[in-house]
Amino acid sequence: RATMKSLRFISAEAFVSNAEFARKSLGGVAHNLFPLLFKASYLLEQGEVIHDLVENWPLVDFNVGKLLGTTVDYQEDLRHRTCSVCLESCLIGLRDYVLNHPSPYLKRLKVVDLTGIKDVEVQFCECKKTMGRWARTQLLSKLCLELLVYLQQTQCSPDTFEISIDVLIDLFVTERNYELVAQALLKKCYCPLKICCVAFRSDNLALQKFFYIIKLTDPSFLRKLEIVHNVRLEMEHLEILFNSIHFPLLMSLTLPARTFNVRRFTATDEQMLANIGEKLGEMTQLTELNVPFSILTGRIQKLLSPLKTPLKMLDVSNCSLNHADMTYLASSFHANHLETLDLSGHNIPDLYPAAFFKLLRHSSSVLRSLTLEDCNIQDSHVNMLIVGLSPCQKLQEFKFLGNPLSSQALKHLFTFLCELPVLKNVEFPVPRDCYPVNTTYPIEDASLCRFDHQKYERVAEELNLILLQANREDMKASTPLFGSYDAAVQETNNELGAYLIKSFKETLEKFTTSLNKMN
């Protein structure tokens, strides 16, 4: 559906569509029209015009999220267009803003906010080339260092060194861009463009390097911290991190797999976990906690009870929770505030159905996203699930891949899901009857694709027909076999693959050495 454009926006498009004319004419453009021209240029991917608009930006702030979001003149939200042409022009224009003005006292720009950009799977820009979070981190760091070198080597006006612009960004650091980013952060006090890290993600990074760079980011301003793949952070390292660094504004924390493992706990470890819980309690802004693939059996209360602010997001997927954990969650003050909940990898129907449905009932007035993958939900549980989900009238996303449900059960469930008024995204499993009869659940990765594809397509068509007949074309139903899209993993998958191969090789070498010693 085409979005309406105001006459002003149509005029702005006409103006920027002739790049040469637009660039020559910018000097005569009223300052309050720059935001309008920026969005029009972004929509038409006019990189040169974007560069010149940013280079001559006349306003105090430059907030990409606000500029590209819904505006009066053009309501379409362009924040999910991570167009390489546009974003590169934007960042280079920012560098040139510092360098190319003959009269710096006219420069009003104080804050640049790049945090509103959304990385998504499908790109609508013409060039189809994206600039993801990692590449934005890389380019901004490179430009800051280039700027410093240029200022040192060139006779610049002393006023140029008076320029100070805070650049708010979500940083993404891996082994491959670590040196560059660390240098840029280390020297930021000398650079007119000050990198201000609002969110930090780290993958494929040695622990020592992570500890070093996290201190350089100025953690007192950090709102989101994600330590995800191949950062070997264990509980004792987490305690050191929290004891040595304070995160007063942290709202969201994601920890890597196996940070906690209660199966090998000693009395010292129990105390360590209690200390970590207390440190989390000191983070009064913390509302999102993701600890997937840790073993936390019987310890959820110890970890979460010190929190003074209720959690809005909780991911405890594959954490081996027991009945006591689920009972605590259902009765805790977090339950009434949970908007996003992931309990994947737990045999909910057999282990703690009553406690789970109590949790669902308590969170039903606010719950927006529910993930129950590999939870052993079978045909006999569907009616109970429907009763549990019925009060969840704000649910926007429901993911239940990997559950042994038949085609018939899925059709029954879909008929109900059509009644949830704001549900937009459903991820459903390949029906059990599409797999060979002897298939066991959870299905191993190697066997995931060994199903009757033609039968699956037929069932998927029938499920979509149910949505169509209920006038729910707004709902998207899919079966991403290997999990949901992760923009960060997608962008760095080559590095991630190389890291995994290296780790596997090192493990093999250690194993061979041990064998040789035994012989």
Coordinates of C-alpha atoms in Angstrom, one line a residue:
R1 CA 0.0 0.0 0.0
A2 CA 1.5 3.3 -1.1
T3 CA 1.9 5.9 1.7
M4 CA 0.6 9.4 1.1
K5 CA 3.1 12.1 0.5
S6 CA 2.5 15.8 1.2
L7 CA 3.0 18.4 -1.5
R8 CA 6.0 19.6 0.4
F9 CA 7.5 16.1 0.3
I10 CA 6.8 15.7 -3.4
S11 CA 8.5 19.0 -4.0
A12 CA 11.5 17.9 -1.9
E13 CA 11.8 14.7 -4.0
A14 CA 11.7 16.8 -7.2
F15 CA 14.4 19.1 -5.8
V16 CA 16.9 16.3 -4.7
S17 CA 16.3 14.1 -7.8
N18 CA 18.6 16.4 -9.8
A19 CA 21.7 15.9 -7.6
E20 CA 23.9 18.5 -9.4
F21 CA 21.2 21.2 -9.1
A22 CA 20.3 20.3 -5.5
R23 CA 24.0 20.5 -4.4
K24 CA 24.5 23.9 -6.0
S25 CA 21.4 25.2 -4.5
L26 CA 21.7 24.1 -0.9
G27 CA 23.2 27.5 0.2
G28 CA 19.8 29.1 -0.4
V29 CA 17.7 26.5 1.4
A30 CA 15.9 27.5 4.6
H31 CA 17.4 25.6 7.6
N32 CA 14.0 24.1 8.6
L33 CA 13.8 22.3 5.3
F34 CA 17.0 20.2 5.8
P35 CA 15.2 17.4 7.6
L36 CA 12.6 17.2 4.8
L37 CA 15.3 17.1 2.1
F38 CA 17.3 14.5 4.1
K39 CA 14.4 12.0 4.2
A40 CA 13.5 12.6 0.5
S41 CA 17.2 12.1 -0.5
Y42 CA 17.3 8.9 1.6
L43 CA 14.2 7.5 0.0
L44 CA 15.7 8.2 -3.5
E45 CA 19.2 7.0 -2.5
Q46 CA 20.8 10.3 -3.5
G47 CA 24.1 9.7 -1.8
E48 CA 25.8 12.9 -3.0
V49 CA 22.9 15.1 -1.8
I50 CA 22.9 13.3 1.6
H51 CA 26.6 14.0 2.0
D52 CA 26.2 17.7 1.3
L53 CA 23.1 18.0 3.5
V54 CA 25.1 16.5 6.5
E55 CA 28.2 18.4 5.6
N56 CA 26.2 21.7 5.9
W57 CA 23.8 20.6 8.6
P58 CA 22.5 23.8 10.2
L59 CA 20.7 22.4 13.2
V60 CA 21.8 21.5 16.8
D61 CA 21.0 17.8 16.5
F62 CA 21.0 15.2 13.7
N63 CA 18.9 12.2 14.9
V64 CA 18.7 9.6 12.1
G65 CA 15.9 7.7 13.8
K66 CA 13.7 10.8 14.0
L67 CA 14.6 12.0 10.5
L68 CA 13.8 8.7 8.9
G69 CA 10.8 7.7 11.1
T70 CA 7.2 8.6 10.6
T71 CA 6.9 12.4 9.7
V72 CA 4.0 14.7 8.9
D73 CA 5.1 15.0 5.3
Y74 CA 5.7 11.3 4.6
Q75 CA 4.5 8.7 7.1
E76 CA 6.5 5.8 5.9
D77 CA 9.2 4.6 8.3
L78 CA 12.5 4.3 6.6
R79 CA 14.6 3.4 9.7
H80 CA 14.8 -0.2 8.6
R81 CA 16.6 0.8 5.3
T82 CA 20.2 0.3 6.2
C83 CA 21.2 1.4 2.7
S84 CA 25.0 1.3 2.2
V85 CA 25.0 4.3 -0.2
C86 CA 23.0 6.5 2.1
L87 CA 24.7 5.6 5.4
E88 CA 28.2 5.8 4.0
S89 CA 27.3 9.3 2.5
C90 CA 25.9 10.3 5.9
L91 CA 29.0 9.3 7.9
I92 CA 31.5 10.8 5.4
G93 CA 29.4 14.0 5.3
L94 CA 29.7 14.1 9.1
R95 CA 33.6 14.0 8.9
D96 CA 33.5 16.7 6.2
Y97 CA 31.2 18.8 8.4
V98 CA 34.2 19.1 10.8
L99 CA 36.8 19.8 8.1
N100 CA 35.2 21.9 5.3
H101 CA 33.6 24.9 6.8
P102 CA 35.4 28.3 6.4
S103 CA 33.5 29.7 9.5
P104 CA 33.3 27.2 12.3
Y105 CA 31.5 29.6 14.6
L106 CA 28.3 29.0 12.5
K107 CA 28.4 25.3 13.3
R108 CA 25.6 24.5 15.7
L109 CA 25.7 20.7 15.6
K110 CA 26.2 19.1 19.0
V111 CA 24.6 15.7 18.9
V112 CA 24.4 13.0 16.2
D113 CA 22.2 10.0 17.0
L114 CA 22.7 6.9 14.9
T115 CA 21.0 4.5 17.3
G116 CA 17.5 4.6 15.6
I117 CA 18.6 2.5 12.6
K118 CA 17.0 -1.0 12.5
D119 CA 18.7 -3.9 10.9
V120 CA 16.2 -6.2 9.2
E121 CA 16.3 -9.2 6.9
V122 CA 14.6 -7.8 3.8
Q123 CA 16.0 -4.6 2.3
F124 CA 13.8 -2.3 0.2
C125 CA 16.5 0.0 -1.1
E126 CA 17.4 -0.1 -4.8
C127 CA 21.1 -0.8 -4.3
K128 CA 20.3 -3.9 -2.1
K129 CA 23.6 -3.3 -0.3
T130 CA 23.3 -2.9 3.4
M131 CA 25.5 -1.4 6.0
G132 CA 24.9 -3.3 9.2
R133 CA 25.9 -2.5 12.8
W134 CA 29.4 -4.0 12.5
A135 CA 30.1 -2.0 9.3
R136 CA 28.8 1.2 10.8
T137 CA 31.0 0.7 13.8
Q138 CA 34.0 0.0 11.5
L139 CA 33.4 3.1 9.3
L140 CA 32.8 5.6 12.1
S141 CA 35.9 4.4 13.9
K142 CA 37.9 4.7 10.7
L143 CA 36.6 8.2 10.0
C144 CA 37.4 9.4 13.5
L145 CA 41.0 8.2 13.2
E146 CA 41.4 9.7 9.7
L147 CA 40.1 13.0 11.1
L148 CA 42.7 13.0 13.9
V149 CA 45.5 12.3 11.4
Y150 CA 44.3 15.0 9.1
L151 CA 44.0 17.6 11.9
Q152 CA 47.5 16.7 13.1
Q153 CA 49.1 17.0 9.6
T154 CA 47.2 20.1 8.4
Q155 CA 47.2 23.7 9.4
C156 CA 43.6 23.9 10.6
S157 CA 41.9 26.9 12.1
P158 CA 42.2 26.7 16.0
D159 CA 38.3 26.9 16.0
T160 CA 38.2 23.5 14.3
F161 CA 39.5 22.0 17.6
E162 CA 36.7 23.7 19.5
I163 CA 34.1 21.6 17.6
S164 CA 32.8 18.8 19.9
I165 CA 30.0 16.6 18.5
D166 CA 28.7 13.6 20.5
V167 CA 28.0 10.7 18.1
L168 CA 25.6 8.2 19.8
I169 CA 26.0 4.7 18.3
D170 CA 25.3 1.0 19.0
L171 CA 28.8 -0.5 18.7
F172 CA 29.4 -4.0 17.5
V173 CA 33.0 -5.3 18.1
T174 CA 34.6 -8.6 17.0
E175 CA 38.2 -9.7 16.7
R176 CA 38.3 -8.3 13.1
N177 CA 37.5 -4.7 14.0
Y178 CA 38.7 -4.6 17.6
E179 CA 42.0 -2.8 17.0
L180 CA 40.4 0.0 15.0
V181 CA 37.6 0.6 17.4
A182 CA 39.8 0.4 20.5
Q183 CA 42.1 3.1 18.9
A184 CA 39.2 5.3 18.1
L185 CA 37.8 5.0 21.6
L186 CA 41.2 5.5 23.2
K187 CA 41.7 8.8 21.3
K188 CA 38.2 10.1 21.4
C189 CA 39.0 13.0 23.8
Y190 CA 41.2 14.5 21.0
C191 CA 38.7 14.0 18.2
P192 CA 35.9 16.5 17.4
L193 CA 33.6 13.6 16.8
K194 CA 33.1 11.9 20.2
I195 CA 32.0 8.3 19.9
C196 CA 29.3 7.8 22.6
C197 CA 28.5 4.1 23.0
V198 CA 24.8 3.6 23.9
A199 CA 24.7 -0.2 23.2
F200 CA 27.6 -2.6 22.9
R201 CA 27.6 -6.0 21.3
S202 CA 30.6 -8.3 21.3
D203 CA 31.1 -11.6 19.4
N204 CA 34.3 -13.6 18.6
L205 CA 36.5 -11.7 21.1
A206 CA 39.1 -12.8 23.5
L207 CA 38.1 -12.2 27.1
Q208 CA 41.0 -9.9 27.8
K209 CA 40.2 -7.7 24.8
F210 CA 36.5 -7.6 25.9
F211 CA 37.5 -6.3 29.4
Y212 CA 39.8 -3.7 27.9
I213 CA 37.4 -2.3 25.3
I214 CA 34.3 -2.3 27.6
K215 CA 36.2 0.1 29.9
L216 CA 37.0 2.4 26.9
T217 CA 33.3 2.7 26.0
D218 CA 32.5 4.7 29.2
P219 CA 30.1 2.1 30.8
S220 CA 28.4 4.8 32.8
F221 CA 26.4 5.7 29.7
L222 CA 25.8 2.2 28.4
R223 CA 22.1 1.1 28.1
K224 CA 22.5 -2.2 26.5
L225 CA 25.2 -4.8 26.8
E226 CA 25.2 -8.0 24.6
I227 CA 28.0 -10.6 25.0
V228 CA 26.9 -13.2 22.6
H229 CA 28.9 -15.7 20.6
N230 CA 32.4 -17.0 21.3
V231 CA 33.2 -14.8 24.2
R232 CA 34.3 -17.2 26.9
L233 CA 32.7 -15.4 29.8
E234 CA 32.0 -17.6 32.8
M235 CA 30.4 -16.8 36.2
E236 CA 33.7 -15.8 37.9
H237 CA 34.5 -13.4 35.0
L238 CA 31.0 -11.9 35.3
E239 CA 31.6 -11.3 39.0
I240 CA 34.9 -9.5 38.2
L241 CA 33.2 -7.4 35.5
F242 CA 30.4 -6.3 37.9
N243 CA 32.9 -5.6 40.8
S244 CA 35.2 -3.5 38.6
I245 CA 32.7 -1.7 36.4
H246 CA 29.5 0.1 37.2
F247 CA 26.6 0.2 34.7
P248 CA 24.2 2.7 36.3
L249 CA 22.0 3.2 33.2
L250 CA 22.1 -0.5 31.9
M251 CA 18.6 -1.5 30.8
S252 CA 19.4 -4.7 28.8
L253 CA 21.9 -7.5 29.5
T254 CA 22.6 -10.5 27.3
L255 CA 25.1 -13.1 28.4
P256 CA 26.7 -15.9 26.4
A257 CA 25.8 -19.6 26.5
R258 CA 27.1 -21.5 29.5
T259 CA 27.8 -18.4 31.7
F260 CA 26.3 -20.3 34.5
N261 CA 26.4 -24.0 35.2
V262 CA 25.0 -25.1 38.5
R263 CA 25.8 -28.8 38.0
R264 CA 29.4 -28.1 39.1
F265 CA 28.6 -25.6 41.8
T266 CA 30.6 -25.4 45.0
A267 CA 29.8 -23.3 48.1
T268 CA 32.0 -20.5 46.7
D269 CA 30.0 -20.6 43.4
E270 CA 26.7 -20.3 45.4
Q271 CA 28.1 -17.1 47.0
M272 CA 29.4 -15.9 43.6
L273 CA 25.9 -16.3 42.2
A274 CA 24.4 -14.4 45.1
N275 CA 26.9 -11.6 44.6
I276 CA 26.0 -11.4 40.9
G277 CA 22.3 -11.2 41.9
E278 CA 23.0 -8.3 44.2
K279 CA 25.0 -6.5 41.5
L280 CA 22.0 -6.9 39.1
G281 CA 19.8 -5.5 41.9
E282 CA 22.0 -2.3 41.9
M283 CA 21.2 -1.8 38.2
T284 CA 18.0 0.0 38.9
Q285 CA 17.2 0.6 35.2
L286 CA 17.6 -3.1 34.2
T287 CA 14.4 -4.4 32.6
E288 CA 15.8 -7.0 30.0
L289 CA 17.8 -10.1 30.9
N290 CA 18.8 -12.8 28.5
V291 CA 20.7 -15.8 29.8
P292 CA 20.0 -18.6 27.2
F293 CA 21.8 -22.0 27.3
S294 CA 23.0 -21.6 30.9
I295 CA 22.3 -24.3 33.5
L296 CA 20.3 -22.5 36.2
T297 CA 18.3 -25.4 37.8
G298 CA 16.9 -24.3 41.1
R299 CA 18.7 -20.9 41.1
I300 CA 16.4 -18.5 39.3
Q301 CA 15.2 -17.0 42.5
K302 CA 18.7 -16.4 43.8
L303 CA 19.6 -14.6 40.5
L304 CA 16.4 -12.5 40.1
S305 CA 15.0 -11.8 43.5
P306 CA 17.5 -9.0 44.3
L307 CA 16.2 -7.0 41.3
K308 CA 14.3 -3.9 42.4
T309 CA 12.9 -3.1 38.9
P310 CA 10.5 -5.6 37.3
L311 CA 11.8 -7.3 34.1
K312 CA 10.0 -6.6 30.9
M313 CA 12.0 -9.1 28.9
L314 CA 13.3 -12.5 30.1
D315 CA 15.1 -15.2 28.0
V316 CA 15.8 -18.3 30.0
S317 CA 15.7 -20.7 27.0
N318 CA 17.4 -24.1 27.5
C319 CA 18.3 -23.2 31.1
S320 CA 17.1 -26.5 32.6
L321 CA 14.6 -24.8 34.9
N322 CA 12.8 -27.0 37.5
H323 CA 9.5 -26.8 39.2
A324 CA 10.8 -24.4 41.9
D325 CA 12.1 -22.0 39.2
M326 CA 8.8 -21.9 37.3
T327 CA 6.8 -21.5 40.6
Y328 CA 9.0 -18.6 41.6
L329 CA 8.7 -16.9 38.1
A330 CA 4.9 -17.3 38.2
S331 CA 4.6 -15.7 41.7
S332 CA 7.4 -13.1 41.3
F333 CA 6.7 -9.4 40.8
H334 CA 8.3 -9.8 37.3
A335 CA 5.4 -11.9 36.1
N336 CA 2.9 -8.9 35.8
H337 CA 5.4 -6.9 33.7
L338 CA 6.8 -9.4 31.2
E339 CA 6.3 -8.2 27.6
T340 CA 8.8 -10.7 26.0
L341 CA 9.3 -14.2 27.4
D342 CA 11.4 -17.1 26.0
L343 CA 11.0 -20.5 27.8
S344 CA 12.2 -22.6 24.9
G345 CA 13.9 -26.0 25.5
H346 CA 11.8 -26.9 28.6
N347 CA 9.3 -29.8 28.7
I348 CA 6.5 -27.5 30.0
P349 CA 3.5 -29.8 29.6
D350 CA 5.1 -32.6 31.6
L351 CA 7.1 -30.7 34.2
Y352 CA 5.1 -27.7 35.3
P353 CA 2.0 -26.9 33.3
A354 CA 0.1 -25.3 36.2
A355 CA 3.0 -23.0 37.1
F356 CA 3.5 -22.0 33.5
F357 CA -0.2 -21.2 32.9
K358 CA -0.2 -19.1 36.1
L359 CA 2.8 -17.2 34.7
L360 CA 1.0 -16.7 31.4
R361 CA -2.1 -15.5 33.3
H362 CA -0.2 -12.9 35.3
S363 CA 1.7 -11.6 32.2
S364 CA -1.3 -11.7 29.9
S365 CA -2.2 -8.0 30.1
V366 CA 1.2 -6.9 28.8
L367 CA 2.7 -9.9 27.0
R368 CA 3.8 -9.1 23.4
S369 CA 6.2 -11.9 22.4
L370 CA 6.2 -15.5 23.5
T371 CA 8.7 -18.1 22.4
L372 CA 8.1 -21.8 23.3
E373 CA 10.4 -23.7 20.9
D374 CA 11.2 -27.4 21.6
C375 CA 8.8 -27.5 24.5
N376 CA 7.3 -30.9 23.8
I377 CA 3.9 -29.4 23.1
Q378 CA 1.8 -32.2 21.5
D379 CA -1.7 -32.4 20.0
S380 CA -3.2 -33.3 23.4
H381 CA -1.9 -30.0 24.8
V382 CA -3.4 -27.7 22.2
N383 CA -6.7 -27.0 23.9
M384 CA -4.9 -26.2 27.1
L385 CA -2.6 -23.9 25.2
I386 CA -5.5 -22.1 23.6
V387 CA -7.1 -21.5 27.1
G388 CA -3.7 -20.2 28.3
L389 CA -3.2 -17.8 25.4
S390 CA -6.8 -16.5 25.2
P391 CA -6.3 -13.6 27.7
C392 CA -3.0 -12.6 25.9
Q393 CA -4.8 -10.0 23.8
K394 CA -1.7 -7.9 23.3
L395 CA 0.4 -10.7 21.9
Q396 CA 2.2 -9.6 18.7
E397 CA 4.6 -12.6 18.2
F398 CA 4.3 -16.3 18.9
K399 CA 7.1 -18.7 18.1
F400 CA 6.7 -22.4 18.7
L401 CA 9.1 -24.2 16.3
G402 CA 10.3 -27.7 17.1
N403 CA 7.1 -29.0 18.8
P404 CA 5.6 -32.4 17.7
L405 CA 2.3 -31.1 16.4
S406 CA 0.3 -32.6 13.6
S407 CA -1.2 -30.7 10.7
Q408 CA -4.7 -31.1 12.2
A409 CA -3.5 -29.6 15.5
L410 CA -1.8 -26.7 13.8
K411 CA -5.0 -25.9 11.9
H412 CA -7.0 -25.9 15.1
L413 CA -4.4 -23.7 16.8
F414 CA -4.3 -21.3 13.8
T415 CA -8.1 -20.9 13.9
F416 CA -7.7 -19.6 17.4
L417 CA -4.6 -17.5 16.7
C418 CA -6.7 -15.5 14.2
E419 CA -8.7 -14.2 17.2
L420 CA -5.7 -12.5 18.8
P421 CA -6.3 -9.0 17.5
V422 CA -2.7 -7.7 17.3
L423 CA -0.8 -10.9 16.5
K424 CA 1.5 -10.2 13.5
N425 CA 4.2 -12.9 13.5
V426 CA 3.8 -16.6 13.9
E427 CA 6.7 -19.1 13.6
F428 CA 5.2 -22.7 13.5
P429 CA 6.9 -26.1 13.3
V430 CA 7.0 -28.5 10.3
P431 CA 4.0 -30.8 11.1
R432 CA 4.9 -34.0 12.8
D433 CA 3.2 -36.0 10.0
C434 CA 5.6 -34.5 7.4
Y435 CA 8.5 -36.3 9.1
P436 CA 9.2 -40.1 9.0
V437 CA 7.2 -42.1 11.6
N438 CA 10.3 -42.9 13.7
T439 CA 11.4 -39.3 14.1
T440 CA 12.2 -38.3 17.8
Y441 CA 12.0 -34.9 19.3
P442 CA 13.8 -32.6 19.8
I443 CA 14.9 -33.2 16.2
E444 CA 18.7 -33.1 15.6
D445 CA 19.9 -30.4 13.1
A446 CA 21.1 -33.1 10.7
S447 CA 17.5 -34.4 10.4
L448 CA 15.6 -31.0 10.4
C449 CA 15.3 -30.9 6.5
R450 CA 14.4 -34.6 6.1
F451 CA 10.6 -34.1 5.8
D452 CA 8.1 -34.4 3.0
H453 CA 8.4 -30.9 1.5
Q454 CA 5.4 -31.2 -0.8
K455 CA 3.2 -32.2 2.0
Y456 CA 4.5 -29.3 4.1
E457 CA 3.8 -26.8 1.3
R458 CA 0.2 -28.1 1.1
V459 CA -0.3 -27.7 4.9
A460 CA 1.3 -24.2 4.9
E461 CA -1.1 -23.2 2.1
E462 CA -4.1 -24.5 4.2
L463 CA -2.8 -22.5 7.2
N464 CA -2.5 -19.4 5.2
L465 CA -6.0 -19.9 3.9
I466 CA -7.3 -20.0 7.5
L467 CA -5.7 -16.6 8.0
L468 CA -7.1 -15.3 4.7
Q469 CA -10.6 -16.4 5.5
A470 CA -10.4 -14.7 8.9
N471 CA -9.3 -11.5 7.1
R472 CA -5.9 -11.7 8.8
E473 CA -3.6 -10.8 5.9
D474 CA -1.7 -8.7 8.4
M475 CA -0.4 -11.9 10.0
K476 CA 2.8 -13.5 8.7
A477 CA 3.3 -17.2 9.3
S478 CA 6.6 -19.0 8.6
T479 CA 8.9 -21.9 9.5
P480 CA 12.5 -20.7 9.7
L481 CA 14.0 -24.1 10.3
F482 CA 17.2 -22.9 11.8
G483 CA 15.8 -20.1 13.9
S484 CA 14.9 -16.5 13.5
Y485 CA 17.0 -14.0 11.6
D486 CA 19.8 -12.4 13.5
A487 CA 21.2 -9.4 11.7
A488 CA 24.5 -9.4 13.7
V489 CA 25.2 -13.1 13.0
Q490 CA 24.3 -12.6 9.3
E491 CA 26.7 -9.7 9.0
T492 CA 29.7 -11.5 10.7
N493 CA 28.9 -15.2 9.7
N494 CA 32.2 -15.6 7.9
E495 CA 34.2 -14.6 10.9
L496 CA 32.0 -16.7 13.2
G497 CA 32.5 -19.7 11.0
A498 CA 36.3 -19.2 10.9
Y499 CA 36.3 -18.9 14.7
L500 CA 34.3 -22.1 15.2
I501 CA 36.7 -24.1 12.8
K502 CA 39.7 -22.7 14.7
S503 CA 38.1 -23.7 18.1
F504 CA 37.4 -27.2 16.8
K505 CA 40.9 -27.5 15.4
E506 CA 42.4 -26.4 18.8
T507 CA 40.2 -29.0 20.7
L508 CA 41.3 -31.7 18.3
E509 CA 45.0 -30.8 18.8
K510 CA 44.6 -30.9 22.6
F511 CA 42.8 -34.3 22.4
T512 CA 45.6 -35.7 20.2
T513 CA 48.3 -34.3 22.5
S514 CA 46.5 -36.0 25.5
L515 CA 46.3 -39.3 23.6
N516 CA 50.0 -39.1 22.7
K517 CA 50.9 -38.5 26.4
M518 CA 48.9 -41.5 27.4
N519 CA 50.7 -43.7 24.8

